[in-house]
Amino acid sequence: MDDPLVVLFAAVAIIGAVSAHLQHDRFNKLIAVGITFGGIVPFIVDRGYLDVAIAISLIIPITTIIMLLICRRETCDT
Amino acid sequence: MLGEILHILTAAVIAWVLFVTVDIFFRLPERGGVSGASAIARDIEASGGALAGGNMMGNIVCSPDASAGTLLAACGVYVAGIPGGLAAALMVFIGNRICHDPGYAGTTGAVLATFVIYAFTQVGFAATDFIAGMVIAILTIQGLSHIHASRLLAQLWRLRQ
Amino acid sequence: MIALYIVAVIAVFAVCRASIEKNTGRKLPYVNVMNFAIAGAIVLLLDHPLSLVAAAAYFVGSTLEANAIASTYAGGVRRG
């Protein structure tokens, strides 16, 4: 991975992070967190940690689903 | 350099025709397979698009269909030849079942794309051309203009009926 | 090598479009383009049999995430 690629993939992660800060809707926030993860995973793969990439590719969606369940329960209670 | 770009654009056209044909053959534009696909179709229709094209785009988002099958088959052929493509088809099948999708569009698309891409690697194309080409093809459907893409898909769907 | 640059540029373009779009339902297709691009980039970065598994795991995982967000956005048929 050379310099232009580092800049491009880092731009994906940073745009996702800034967008997660700026959005107000909870679905849009969760989507932006997913974008941030999409920018990070090429760096993990480039170092050769493929097993780590597989593991967190499966953990992050499960985390998102659990967060969705928690969000929905709070709206039901209030 | 220029030849490689031409190869990528040719591969994009081939991949586009392949996955749109398989998706329309498996009746993806007919209805949203899961409730999320119908919601995306409603939002696209509200912005001025066509409902049939919106259903197909929602199905592409919510479940690995023939487009995902084509991409992963290209990756599999690049990594390990025909066995890699068939392994990708198996993973698409597992992904379909995880996402509560009863269809076989993804698996069929992956197996078909494996043989098509392998045939093209014999005549001078590289499998990497098809990976980049598939990303360009999905960009033209999902990423440029939802209104025009959904109208085009709805016209193709009327043609099939 | 040029394929990797094309894929990375498409990922950045899709992310910009997704950040600008306000409607959740129309945001998800742009994110889907980014998922395709990143899954392709994983394989293009490292030519190893496990990278196919990593690309498939990333793609299926992110599709599942989009599916869960979209079905909750639609009103949630499966109430947990």
PDB file of C-alpha atoms in Angstrom:
ATOM      1  CA  MET A   1       0.000   0.000   0.000  1.00  0.00           C
ATOM      2  CA  ASP A   2       1.532   3.309  -1.101  1.00  0.00           C
ATOM      3  CA  ASP A   3       0.791   6.898  -0.126  1.00  0.00           C
ATOM      4  CA  PRO A   4      -2.227   7.723  -2.368  1.00  0.00           C
ATOM      5  CA  LEU A   5      -3.994   4.566  -1.210  1.00  0.00           C
ATOM      6  CA  VAL A   6      -3.314   5.401   2.441  1.00  0.00           C
ATOM      7  CA  VAL A   7      -4.845   8.845   1.872  1.00  0.00           C
ATOM      8  CA  LEU A   8      -7.912   7.409   0.092  1.00  0.00           C
ATOM      9  CA  PHE A   9      -8.736   4.727   2.668  1.00  0.00           C
ATOM     10  CA  ALA A  10      -8.019   7.095   5.542  1.00  0.00           C
ATOM     11  CA  ALA A  11     -10.411   9.578   3.896  1.00  0.00           C
ATOM     12  CA  VAL A  12     -13.145   6.917   3.995  1.00  0.00           C
ATOM     13  CA  ALA A  13     -12.603   6.356   7.723  1.00  0.00           C
ATOM     14  CA  ILE A  14     -12.379  10.062   8.591  1.00  0.00           C
ATOM     15  CA  ILE A  15     -15.452  11.043   6.543  1.00  0.00           C
ATOM     16  CA  GLY A  16     -17.357   8.259   8.301  1.00  0.00           C
ATOM     17  CA  ALA A  17     -16.227   9.444  11.734  1.00  0.00           C
ATOM     18  CA  VAL A  18     -17.045  13.124  11.091  1.00  0.00           C
ATOM     19  CA  SER A  19     -20.384  12.167   9.574  1.00  0.00           C
ATOM     20  CA  ALA A  20     -21.205  10.034  12.645  1.00  0.00           C
ATOM     21  CA  HIS A  21     -20.585  13.118  14.777  1.00  0.00           C
ATOM     22  CA  LEU A  22     -22.717  15.422  12.628  1.00  0.00           C
ATOM     23  CA  GLN A  23     -25.784  13.213  11.985  1.00  0.00           C
ATOM     24  CA  HIS A  24     -28.798  13.502  14.283  1.00  0.00           C
ATOM     25  CA  ASP A  25     -30.924  10.537  13.215  1.00  0.00           C
ATOM     26  CA  ARG A  26     -29.946   7.295  15.000  1.00  0.00           C
ATOM     27  CA  PHE A  27     -30.077   5.160  11.808  1.00  0.00           C
ATOM     28  CA  ASN A  28     -27.760   7.587  10.045  1.00  0.00           C
ATOM     29  CA  LYS A  29     -25.373   7.494  13.014  1.00  0.00           C
ATOM     30  CA  LEU A  30     -25.215   3.685  12.870  1.00  0.00           C
ATOM     31  CA  ILE A  31     -24.645   3.754   9.099  1.00  0.00           C
ATOM     32  CA  ALA A  32     -21.787   6.233   9.588  1.00  0.00           C
ATOM     33  CA  VAL A  33     -20.172   3.974  12.200  1.00  0.00           C
ATOM     34  CA  GLY A  34     -20.333   1.160   9.640  1.00  0.00           C
ATOM     35  CA  ILE A  35     -18.599   3.404   7.081  1.00  0.00           C
ATOM     36  CA  THR A  36     -15.790   4.097   9.585  1.00  0.00           C
ATOM     37  CA  PHE A  37     -15.204   0.380   9.983  1.00  0.00           C
ATOM     38  CA  GLY A  38     -15.121  -0.012   6.185  1.00  0.00           C
ATOM     39  CA  GLY A  39     -12.263   2.475   6.039  1.00  0.00           C
ATOM     40  CA  ILE A  40     -10.283   0.701   8.755  1.00  0.00           C
ATOM     41  CA  VAL A  41     -10.421  -2.877   7.471  1.00  0.00           C
ATOM     42  CA  PRO A  42      -8.081  -2.362   4.431  1.00  0.00           C
ATOM     43  CA  PHE A  43      -5.297  -1.279   6.821  1.00  0.00           C
ATOM     44  CA  ILE A  44      -5.755  -4.445   8.875  1.00  0.00           C
ATOM     45  CA  VAL A  45      -5.686  -6.589   5.726  1.00  0.00           C
ATOM     46  CA  ASP A  46      -2.618  -4.797   4.342  1.00  0.00           C
ATOM     47  CA  ARG A  47      -0.576  -5.794   7.395  1.00  0.00           C
ATOM     48  CA  GLY A  48      -1.567  -9.427   6.804  1.00  0.00           C
ATOM     49  CA  TYR A  49      -3.833  -9.904   9.824  1.00  0.00           C
ATOM     50  CA  LEU A  50      -6.520 -11.719   7.851  1.00  0.00           C
ATOM     51  CA  ASP A  51      -7.835 -13.669  10.855  1.00  0.00           C
ATOM     52  CA  VAL A  52      -8.338 -10.410  12.762  1.00  0.00           C
ATOM     53  CA  ALA A  53     -10.161  -8.967   9.737  1.00  0.00           C
ATOM     54  CA  ILE A  54     -12.484 -11.987   9.552  1.00  0.00           C
ATOM     55  CA  ALA A  55     -13.200 -11.866  13.282  1.00  0.00           C
ATOM     56  CA  ILE A  56     -14.066  -8.164  13.437  1.00  0.00           C
ATOM     57  CA  SER A  57     -16.056  -8.360  10.171  1.00  0.00           C
ATOM     58  CA  LEU A  58     -18.385 -10.701  12.025  1.00  0.00           C
ATOM     59  CA  ILE A  59     -18.284  -8.892  15.394  1.00  0.00           C
ATOM     60  CA  ILE A  60     -19.121  -5.355  14.151  1.00  0.00           C
ATOM     61  CA  PRO A  61     -22.489  -6.234  12.485  1.00  0.00           C
ATOM     62  CA  ILE A  62     -23.529  -8.157  15.609  1.00  0.00           C
ATOM     63  CA  THR A  63     -22.649  -5.088  17.696  1.00  0.00           C
ATOM     64  CA  THR A  64     -24.752  -2.913  15.380  1.00  0.00           C
ATOM     65  CA  ILE A  65     -27.721  -5.276  15.662  1.00  0.00           C
ATOM     66  CA  ILE A  66     -27.480  -5.236  19.462  1.00  0.00           C
ATOM     67  CA  MET A  67     -27.343  -1.413  19.416  1.00  0.00           C
ATOM     68  CA  LEU A  68     -30.451  -1.366  17.192  1.00  0.00           C
ATOM     69  CA  LEU A  69     -32.311  -3.577  19.674  1.00  0.00           C
ATOM     70  CA  ILE A  70     -31.343  -1.273  22.551  1.00  0.00           C
ATOM     71  CA  CYS A  71     -32.414   1.860  20.609  1.00  0.00           C
ATOM     72  CA  ARG A  72     -35.765   0.298  19.759  1.00  0.00           C
ATOM     73  CA  ARG A  73     -36.464  -0.742  23.343  1.00  0.00           C
ATOM     74  CA  GLU A  74     -35.777   2.779  24.643  1.00  0.00           C
ATOM     75  CA  THR A  75     -38.212   4.279  22.137  1.00  0.00           C
ATOM     76  CA  CYS A  76     -40.832   1.711  23.114  1.00  0.00           C
ATOM     77  CA  ASP A  77     -40.465   2.551  26.813  1.00  0.00           C
ATOM     78  CA  THR A  78     -40.709   6.321  26.452  1.00  0.00           C
TER      79      THR A  78
ATOM     80  CA  MET B   1      -1.840   1.422 -19.084  1.00  0.00           C
ATOM     81  CA  LEU B   2      -4.444   2.382 -21.693  1.00  0.00           C
ATOM     82  CA  GLY B   3      -5.025  -1.264 -22.606  1.00  0.00           C
ATOM     83  CA  GLU B   4      -5.659  -2.118 -18.967  1.00  0.00           C
ATOM     84  CA  ILE B   5      -8.270   0.658 -18.664  1.00  0.00           C
ATOM     85  CA  LEU B   6      -9.995  -0.639 -21.809  1.00  0.00           C
ATOM     86  CA  HIS B   7      -9.965  -4.164 -20.338  1.00  0.00           C
ATOM     87  CA  ILE B   8     -11.549  -2.855 -17.120  1.00  0.00           C
ATOM     88  CA  LEU B   9     -14.292  -1.002 -19.002  1.00  0.00           C
ATOM     89  CA  THR B  10     -15.040  -4.074 -21.154  1.00  0.00           C
ATOM     90  CA  ALA B  11     -15.164  -6.220 -18.015  1.00  0.00           C
ATOM     91  CA  ALA B  12     -17.551  -3.694 -16.433  1.00  0.00           C
ATOM     92  CA  VAL B  13     -19.956  -3.997 -19.383  1.00  0.00           C
ATOM     93  CA  ILE B  14     -19.780  -7.824 -19.293  1.00  0.00           C
ATOM     94  CA  ALA B  15     -20.365  -7.920 -15.516  1.00  0.00           C
ATOM     95  CA  TRP B  16     -23.261  -5.421 -15.793  1.00  0.00           C
ATOM     96  CA  VAL B  17     -25.037  -7.491 -18.446  1.00  0.00           C
ATOM     97  CA  LEU B  18     -24.389 -10.711 -16.506  1.00  0.00           C
ATOM     98  CA  PHE B  19     -25.753  -9.645 -13.130  1.00  0.00           C
ATOM     99  CA  VAL B  20     -28.693  -7.627 -14.451  1.00  0.00           C
ATOM    100  CA  THR B  21     -29.749 -10.575 -16.607  1.00  0.00           C
ATOM    101  CA  VAL B  22     -29.545 -13.065 -13.736  1.00  0.00           C
ATOM    102  CA  ASP B  23     -31.342 -10.713 -11.313  1.00  0.00           C
ATOM    103  CA  ILE B  24     -34.187 -10.015 -13.728  1.00  0.00           C
ATOM    104  CA  PHE B  25     -34.425 -13.696 -14.643  1.00  0.00           C
ATOM    105  CA  PHE B  26     -34.895 -14.515 -10.944  1.00  0.00           C
ATOM    106  CA  ARG B  27     -37.708 -11.892 -10.658  1.00  0.00           C
ATOM    107  CA  LEU B  28     -35.947  -9.595  -8.174  1.00  0.00           C
ATOM    108  CA  PRO B  29     -37.824  -6.436  -9.318  1.00  0.00           C
ATOM    109  CA  GLU B  30     -41.205  -8.064  -8.652  1.00  0.00           C
ATOM    110  CA  ARG B  31     -41.329  -7.355  -4.895  1.00  0.00           C
ATOM    111  CA  GLY B  32     -39.023  -6.593  -1.971  1.00  0.00           C
ATOM    112  CA  GLY B  33     -37.767  -9.887  -0.543  1.00  0.00           C
ATOM    113  CA  VAL B  34     -37.520  -8.533   3.029  1.00  0.00           C
ATOM    114  CA  SER B  35     -39.283  -5.571   4.654  1.00  0.00           C
ATOM    115  CA  GLY B  36     -36.169  -3.368   4.446  1.00  0.00           C
ATOM    116  CA  ALA B  37     -36.024  -3.764   0.659  1.00  0.00           C
ATOM    117  CA  SER B  38     -39.615  -2.523   0.364  1.00  0.00           C
ATOM    118  CA  ALA B  39     -38.772   0.514   2.533  1.00  0.00           C
ATOM    119  CA  ILE B  40     -35.819   1.419   0.269  1.00  0.00           C
ATOM    120  CA  ALA B  41     -38.065   0.956  -2.785  1.00  0.00           C
ATOM    121  CA  ARG B  42     -40.659   3.318  -1.275  1.00  0.00           C
ATOM    122  CA  ASP B  43     -38.021   5.976  -0.590  1.00  0.00           C
ATOM    123  CA  ILE B  44     -36.640   5.716  -4.137  1.00  0.00           C
ATOM    124  CA  GLU B  45     -40.153   5.938  -5.572  1.00  0.00           C
ATOM    125  CA  ALA B  46     -40.856   8.993  -3.388  1.00  0.00           C
ATOM    126  CA  SER B  47     -37.835  10.757  -4.918  1.00  0.00           C
ATOM    127  CA  GLY B  48     -39.134  10.220  -8.456  1.00  0.00           C
ATOM    128  CA  GLY B  49     -37.896   6.739  -9.412  1.00  0.00           C
ATOM    129  CA  ALA B  50     -39.804   3.628 -10.489  1.00  0.00           C
ATOM    130  CA  LEU B  51     -41.040   1.060  -7.956  1.00  0.00           C
ATOM    131  CA  ALA B  52     -39.819  -2.072  -9.804  1.00  0.00           C
ATOM    132  CA  GLY B  53     -36.284  -0.716 -10.108  1.00  0.00           C
ATOM    133  CA  GLY B  54     -36.408   0.375  -6.459  1.00  0.00           C
ATOM    134  CA  ASN B  55     -37.384  -3.140  -5.400  1.00  0.00           C
ATOM    135  CA  MET B  56     -34.406  -4.588  -7.231  1.00  0.00           C
ATOM    136  CA  MET B  57     -32.014  -2.024  -5.721  1.00  0.00           C
ATOM    137  CA  GLY B  58     -33.424  -2.727  -2.256  1.00  0.00           C
ATOM    138  CA  ASN B  59     -32.915  -6.446  -2.782  1.00  0.00           C
ATOM    139  CA  ILE B  60     -29.303  -5.828  -3.837  1.00  0.00           C
ATOM    140  CA  VAL B  61     -28.723  -3.854  -0.613  1.00  0.00           C
ATOM    141  CA  CYS B  62     -30.451  -6.260   1.761  1.00  0.00           C
ATOM    142  CA  SER B  63     -29.190  -9.636   0.587  1.00  0.00           C
ATOM    143  CA  PRO B  64     -26.220 -10.964  -1.429  1.00  0.00           C
ATOM    144  CA  ASP B  65     -27.692 -11.426  -4.916  1.00  0.00           C
ATOM    145  CA  ALA B  66     -26.138 -11.978  -8.356  1.00  0.00           C
ATOM    146  CA  SER B  67     -24.049  -8.786  -8.138  1.00  0.00           C
ATOM    147  CA  ALA B  68     -22.390  -9.942  -4.918  1.00  0.00           C
ATOM    148  CA  GLY B  69     -22.018 -13.374  -6.489  1.00  0.00           C
ATOM    149  CA  THR B  70     -20.216 -11.887  -9.495  1.00  0.00           C
ATOM    150  CA  LEU B  71     -17.855  -9.842  -7.303  1.00  0.00           C
ATOM    151  CA  LEU B  72     -16.954 -12.724  -4.998  1.00  0.00           C
ATOM    152  CA  ALA B  73     -16.610 -15.115  -7.954  1.00  0.00           C
ATOM    153  CA  ALA B  74     -14.136 -12.695  -9.548  1.00  0.00           C
ATOM    154  CA  CYS B  75     -12.226 -12.570  -6.234  1.00  0.00           C
ATOM    155  CA  GLY B  76     -12.283 -16.379  -6.057  1.00  0.00           C
ATOM    156  CA  VAL B  77     -11.010 -16.812  -9.615  1.00  0.00           C
ATOM    157  CA  TYR B  78      -8.235 -14.289  -8.888  1.00  0.00           C
ATOM    158  CA  VAL B  79      -7.162 -16.105  -5.708  1.00  0.00           C
ATOM    159  CA  ALA B  80      -7.579 -19.777  -6.628  1.00  0.00           C
ATOM    160  CA  GLY B  81      -9.049 -20.324 -10.122  1.00  0.00           C
ATOM    161  CA  ILE B  82     -12.295 -22.251 -10.622  1.00  0.00           C
ATOM    162  CA  PRO B  83     -12.273 -23.926  -7.138  1.00  0.00           C
ATOM    163  CA  GLY B  84     -12.050 -20.444  -5.607  1.00  0.00           C
ATOM    164  CA  GLY B  85     -15.092 -19.315  -7.583  1.00  0.00           C
ATOM    165  CA  LEU B  86     -17.108 -22.311  -6.435  1.00  0.00           C
ATOM    166  CA  ALA B  87     -16.046 -21.668  -2.813  1.00  0.00           C
ATOM    167  CA  ALA B  88     -17.287 -18.076  -3.268  1.00  0.00           C
ATOM    168  CA  ALA B  89     -20.620 -19.459  -4.505  1.00  0.00           C
ATOM    169  CA  LEU B  90     -20.888 -21.552  -1.321  1.00  0.00           C
ATOM    170  CA  MET B  91     -20.201 -18.445   0.812  1.00  0.00           C
ATOM    171  CA  VAL B  92     -22.859 -16.467  -1.082  1.00  0.00           C
ATOM    172  CA  PHE B  93     -25.319 -19.309  -0.415  1.00  0.00           C
ATOM    173  CA  ILE B  94     -24.527 -19.161   3.337  1.00  0.00           C
ATOM    174  CA  GLY B  95     -24.895 -15.356   3.253  1.00  0.00           C
ATOM    175  CA  ASN B  96     -28.307 -15.686   1.577  1.00  0.00           C
ATOM    176  CA  ARG B  97     -29.513 -17.982   4.326  1.00  0.00           C
ATOM    177  CA  ILE B  98     -28.173 -15.688   7.078  1.00  0.00           C
ATOM    178  CA  CYS B  99     -30.094 -12.745   5.567  1.00  0.00           C
ATOM    179  CA  HIS B 100     -33.443 -14.669   5.451  1.00  0.00           C
ATOM    180  CA  ASP B 101     -33.497 -14.648   1.653  1.00  0.00           C
ATOM    181  CA  PRO B 102     -35.093 -17.773   0.133  1.00  0.00           C
ATOM    182  CA  GLY B 103     -33.854 -17.126  -3.446  1.00  0.00           C
ATOM    183  CA  TYR B 104     -31.088 -18.748  -5.447  1.00  0.00           C
ATOM    184  CA  ALA B 105     -30.095 -15.696  -7.530  1.00  0.00           C
ATOM    185  CA  GLY B 106     -26.778 -15.182  -5.713  1.00  0.00           C
ATOM    186  CA  THR B 107     -25.612 -18.793  -5.925  1.00  0.00           C
ATOM    187  CA  THR B 108     -26.600 -19.143  -9.586  1.00  0.00           C
ATOM    188  CA  GLY B 109     -24.956 -15.835 -10.444  1.00  0.00           C
ATOM    189  CA  ALA B 110     -21.732 -16.826  -8.685  1.00  0.00           C
ATOM    190  CA  VAL B 111     -21.467 -20.207 -10.440  1.00  0.00           C
ATOM    191  CA  LEU B 112     -22.292 -18.655 -13.829  1.00  0.00           C
ATOM    192  CA  ALA B 113     -19.837 -15.774 -13.288  1.00  0.00           C
ATOM    193  CA  THR B 114     -17.068 -18.209 -12.274  1.00  0.00           C
ATOM    194  CA  PHE B 115     -17.135 -19.913 -15.659  1.00  0.00           C
ATOM    195  CA  VAL B 116     -17.602 -16.682 -17.631  1.00  0.00           C
ATOM    196  CA  ILE B 117     -14.670 -14.991 -15.870  1.00  0.00           C
ATOM    197  CA  TYR B 118     -12.474 -18.084 -16.187  1.00  0.00           C
ATOM    198  CA  ALA B 119     -13.217 -18.164 -19.930  1.00  0.00           C
ATOM    199  CA  PHE B 120     -12.218 -14.496 -20.235  1.00  0.00           C
ATOM    200  CA  THR B 121      -8.969 -15.037 -18.315  1.00  0.00           C
ATOM    201  CA  GLN B 122      -8.014 -17.507 -21.065  1.00  0.00           C
ATOM    202  CA  VAL B 123      -8.228 -14.793 -23.754  1.00  0.00           C
ATOM    203  CA  GLY B 124      -6.070 -12.108 -22.144  1.00  0.00           C
ATOM    204  CA  PHE B 125      -8.210 -10.531 -19.416  1.00  0.00           C
ATOM    205  CA  ALA B 126      -6.954 -10.560 -15.814  1.00  0.00           C
ATOM    206  CA  ALA B 127      -9.315 -11.475 -12.969  1.00  0.00           C
ATOM    207  CA  THR B 128      -8.460  -8.124 -11.324  1.00  0.00           C
ATOM    208  CA  ASP B 129     -10.094  -6.408 -14.314  1.00  0.00           C
ATOM    209  CA  PHE B 130     -13.334  -8.106 -13.396  1.00  0.00           C
ATOM    210  CA  ILE B 131     -13.095  -7.084  -9.721  1.00  0.00           C
ATOM    211  CA  ALA B 132     -12.697  -3.411 -10.682  1.00  0.00           C
ATOM    212  CA  GLY B 133     -15.258  -3.809 -13.464  1.00  0.00           C
ATOM    213  CA  MET B 134     -17.858  -5.211 -11.093  1.00  0.00           C
ATOM    214  CA  VAL B 135     -17.326  -2.278  -8.711  1.00  0.00           C
ATOM    215  CA  ILE B 136     -17.852   0.137 -11.636  1.00  0.00           C
ATOM    216  CA  ALA B 137     -20.972  -1.783 -12.684  1.00  0.00           C
ATOM    217  CA  ILE B 138     -22.525  -1.584  -9.208  1.00  0.00           C
ATOM    218  CA  LEU B 139     -21.605   2.113  -9.107  1.00  0.00           C
ATOM    219  CA  THR B 140     -23.659   2.756 -12.248  1.00  0.00           C
ATOM    220  CA  ILE B 141     -26.692   1.025 -10.715  1.00  0.00           C
ATOM    221  CA  GLN B 142     -26.575   2.167  -7.077  1.00  0.00           C
ATOM    222  CA  GLY B 143     -24.284   5.158  -6.897  1.00  0.00           C
ATOM    223  CA  LEU B 144     -24.826   7.682  -9.702  1.00  0.00           C
ATOM    224  CA  SER B 145     -28.535   8.486 -10.010  1.00  0.00           C
ATOM    225  CA  HIS B 146     -31.214   6.449  -8.273  1.00  0.00           C
ATOM    226  CA  ILE B 147     -33.970   7.974 -10.423  1.00  0.00           C
ATOM    227  CA  HIS B 148     -32.489   7.075 -13.795  1.00  0.00           C
ATOM    228  CA  ALA B 149     -31.169   3.675 -12.678  1.00  0.00           C
ATOM    229  CA  SER B 150     -34.531   2.603 -11.254  1.00  0.00           C
ATOM    230  CA  ARG B 151     -36.366   3.736 -14.419  1.00  0.00           C
ATOM    231  CA  LEU B 152     -33.905   1.787 -16.588  1.00  0.00           C
ATOM    232  CA  LEU B 153     -34.344  -1.352 -14.468  1.00  0.00           C
ATOM    233  CA  ALA B 154     -38.137  -0.964 -14.574  1.00  0.00           C
ATOM    234  CA  GLN B 155     -38.018  -0.772 -18.381  1.00  0.00           C
ATOM    235  CA  LEU B 156     -35.904  -3.950 -18.547  1.00  0.00           C
ATOM    236  CA  TRP B 157     -38.380  -5.638 -16.172  1.00  0.00           C
ATOM    237  CA  ARG B 158     -41.324  -4.708 -18.434  1.00  0.00           C
ATOM    238  CA  LEU B 159     -39.359  -6.176 -21.347  1.00  0.00           C
ATOM    239  CA  ARG B 160     -39.035  -9.490 -19.514  1.00  0.00           C
ATOM    240  CA  GLN B 161     -42.753  -9.607 -18.741  1.00  0.00           C
TER     241      GLN B 161
ATOM    242  CA  MET C   1      -2.334  -1.980  -9.710  1.00  0.00           C
ATOM    243  CA  ILE C   2      -4.585   0.562 -11.440  1.00  0.00           C
ATOM    244  CA  ALA C   3      -7.593  -1.578 -10.483  1.00  0.00           C
ATOM    245  CA  LEU C   4      -6.830  -0.913  -6.805  1.00  0.00           C
ATOM    246  CA  TYR C   5      -6.757   2.866  -7.377  1.00  0.00           C
ATOM    247  CA  ILE C   6     -10.076   2.760  -9.255  1.00  0.00           C
ATOM    248  CA  VAL C   7     -11.678   0.767  -6.437  1.00  0.00           C
ATOM    249  CA  ALA C   8     -10.350   3.153  -3.750  1.00  0.00           C
ATOM    250  CA  VAL C   9     -11.539   6.263  -5.627  1.00  0.00           C
ATOM    251  CA  ILE C  10     -15.013   4.718  -6.060  1.00  0.00           C
ATOM    252  CA  ALA C  11     -15.108   3.970  -2.307  1.00  0.00           C
ATOM    253  CA  VAL C  12     -14.339   7.616  -1.452  1.00  0.00           C
ATOM    254  CA  PHE C  13     -16.911   8.871  -3.989  1.00  0.00           C
ATOM    255  CA  ALA C  14     -19.613   6.580  -2.585  1.00  0.00           C
ATOM    256  CA  VAL C  15     -18.838   7.669   0.978  1.00  0.00           C
ATOM    257  CA  CYS C  16     -19.110  11.350   0.009  1.00  0.00           C
ATOM    258  CA  ARG C  17     -22.489  10.750  -1.652  1.00  0.00           C
ATOM    259  CA  ALA C  18     -23.677   8.734   1.374  1.00  0.00           C
ATOM    260  CA  SER C  19     -22.651  11.497   3.801  1.00  0.00           C
ATOM    261  CA  ILE C  20     -24.434  14.206   1.804  1.00  0.00           C
ATOM    262  CA  GLU C  21     -27.691  12.246   1.390  1.00  0.00           C
ATOM    263  CA  LYS C  22     -30.202  12.930   4.184  1.00  0.00           C
ATOM    264  CA  ASN C  23     -32.836  10.201   3.647  1.00  0.00           C
ATOM    265  CA  THR C  24     -31.915   6.878   5.323  1.00  0.00           C
ATOM    266  CA  GLY C  25     -33.511   4.719   2.628  1.00  0.00           C
ATOM    267  CA  ARG C  26     -31.607   6.445  -0.151  1.00  0.00           C
ATOM    268  CA  LYS C  27     -28.376   6.461   1.888  1.00  0.00           C
ATOM    269  CA  LEU C  28     -28.149   2.654   2.054  1.00  0.00           C
ATOM    270  CA  PRO C  29     -27.495   2.013  -1.700  1.00  0.00           C
ATOM    271  CA  TYR C  30     -24.485   4.369  -1.564  1.00  0.00           C
ATOM    272  CA  VAL C  31     -23.136   2.486   1.458  1.00  0.00           C
ATOM    273  CA  ASN C  32     -23.672  -0.722  -0.506  1.00  0.00           C
ATOM    274  CA  VAL C  33     -21.372   0.609  -3.257  1.00  0.00           C
ATOM    275  CA  MET C  34     -18.726   1.282  -0.601  1.00  0.00           C
ATOM    276  CA  ASN C  35     -19.086  -2.273   0.713  1.00  0.00           C
ATOM    277  CA  PHE C  36     -18.519  -3.667  -2.783  1.00  0.00           C
ATOM    278  CA  ALA C  37     -15.451  -1.461  -3.204  1.00  0.00           C
ATOM    279  CA  ILE C  38     -13.912  -2.407   0.156  1.00  0.00           C
ATOM    280  CA  ALA C  39     -14.567  -6.127  -0.410  1.00  0.00           C
ATOM    281  CA  GLY C  40     -12.802  -5.856  -3.772  1.00  0.00           C
ATOM    282  CA  ALA C  41      -9.934  -3.897  -2.213  1.00  0.00           C
ATOM    283  CA  ILE C  42      -9.378  -6.596   0.443  1.00  0.00           C
ATOM    284  CA  VAL C  43      -8.671  -9.181  -2.257  1.00  0.00           C
ATOM    285  CA  LEU C  44      -6.645  -6.789  -4.417  1.00  0.00           C
ATOM    286  CA  LEU C  45      -4.432  -5.760  -1.471  1.00  0.00           C
ATOM    287  CA  LEU C  46      -3.358  -9.265  -0.461  1.00  0.00           C
ATOM    288  CA  ASP C  47      -3.340 -12.277  -2.782  1.00  0.00           C
ATOM    289  CA  HIS C  48      -3.883 -15.114  -0.308  1.00  0.00           C
ATOM    290  CA  PRO C  49      -6.595 -17.823  -0.092  1.00  0.00           C
ATOM    291  CA  LEU C  50      -7.786 -16.495   3.266  1.00  0.00           C
ATOM    292  CA  SER C  51      -8.377 -13.035   1.796  1.00  0.00           C
ATOM    293  CA  LEU C  52     -11.294 -14.526  -0.169  1.00  0.00           C
ATOM    294  CA  VAL C  53     -12.779 -15.658   3.144  1.00  0.00           C
ATOM    295  CA  ALA C  54     -12.111 -12.212   4.620  1.00  0.00           C
ATOM    296  CA  ALA C  55     -13.813 -10.473   1.679  1.00  0.00           C
ATOM    297  CA  ALA C  56     -16.823 -12.789   1.902  1.00  0.00           C
ATOM    298  CA  ALA C  57     -17.038 -12.343   5.683  1.00  0.00           C
ATOM    299  CA  TYR C  58     -16.828  -8.556   5.369  1.00  0.00           C
ATOM    300  CA  PHE C  59     -19.428  -8.492   2.610  1.00  0.00           C
ATOM    301  CA  VAL C  60     -21.912 -10.818   4.306  1.00  0.00           C
ATOM    302  CA  GLY C  61     -21.428  -9.000   7.615  1.00  0.00           C
ATOM    303  CA  SER C  62     -22.031  -5.551   6.168  1.00  0.00           C
ATOM    304  CA  THR C  63     -25.017  -6.801   4.166  1.00  0.00           C
ATOM    305  CA  LEU C  64     -26.477  -8.232   7.359  1.00  0.00           C
ATOM    306  CA  GLU C  65     -25.904  -4.876   9.061  1.00  0.00           C
ATOM    307  CA  ALA C  66     -27.649  -3.001   6.209  1.00  0.00           C
ATOM    308  CA  ASN C  67     -30.474  -5.556   6.295  1.00  0.00           C
ATOM    309  CA  ALA C  68     -30.976  -5.071  10.042  1.00  0.00           C
ATOM    310  CA  ILE C  69     -30.903  -1.266   9.776  1.00  0.00           C
ATOM    311  CA  ALA C  70     -33.310  -1.267   6.817  1.00  0.00           C
ATOM    312  CA  SER C  71     -35.806  -3.640   8.415  1.00  0.00           C
ATOM    313  CA  THR C  72     -35.789  -1.663  11.678  1.00  0.00           C
ATOM    314  CA  TYR C  73     -36.189   1.526   9.627  1.00  0.00           C
ATOM    315  CA  ALA C  74     -39.173  -0.064   7.850  1.00  0.00           C
ATOM    316  CA  GLY C  75     -40.926  -0.567  11.167  1.00  0.00           C
ATOM    317  CA  GLY C  76     -39.478  -3.852  12.383  1.00  0.00           C
ATOM    318  CA  VAL C  77     -41.449  -6.944  11.425  1.00  0.00           C
ATOM    319  CA  ARG C  78     -39.487  -9.193  13.784  1.00  0.00           C
ATOM    320  CA  ARG C  79     -40.100  -7.565  17.138  1.00  0.00           C
ATOM    321  CA  GLY C  80     -37.488  -8.780  19.620  1.00  0.00           C
TER     322      GLY C  80
END
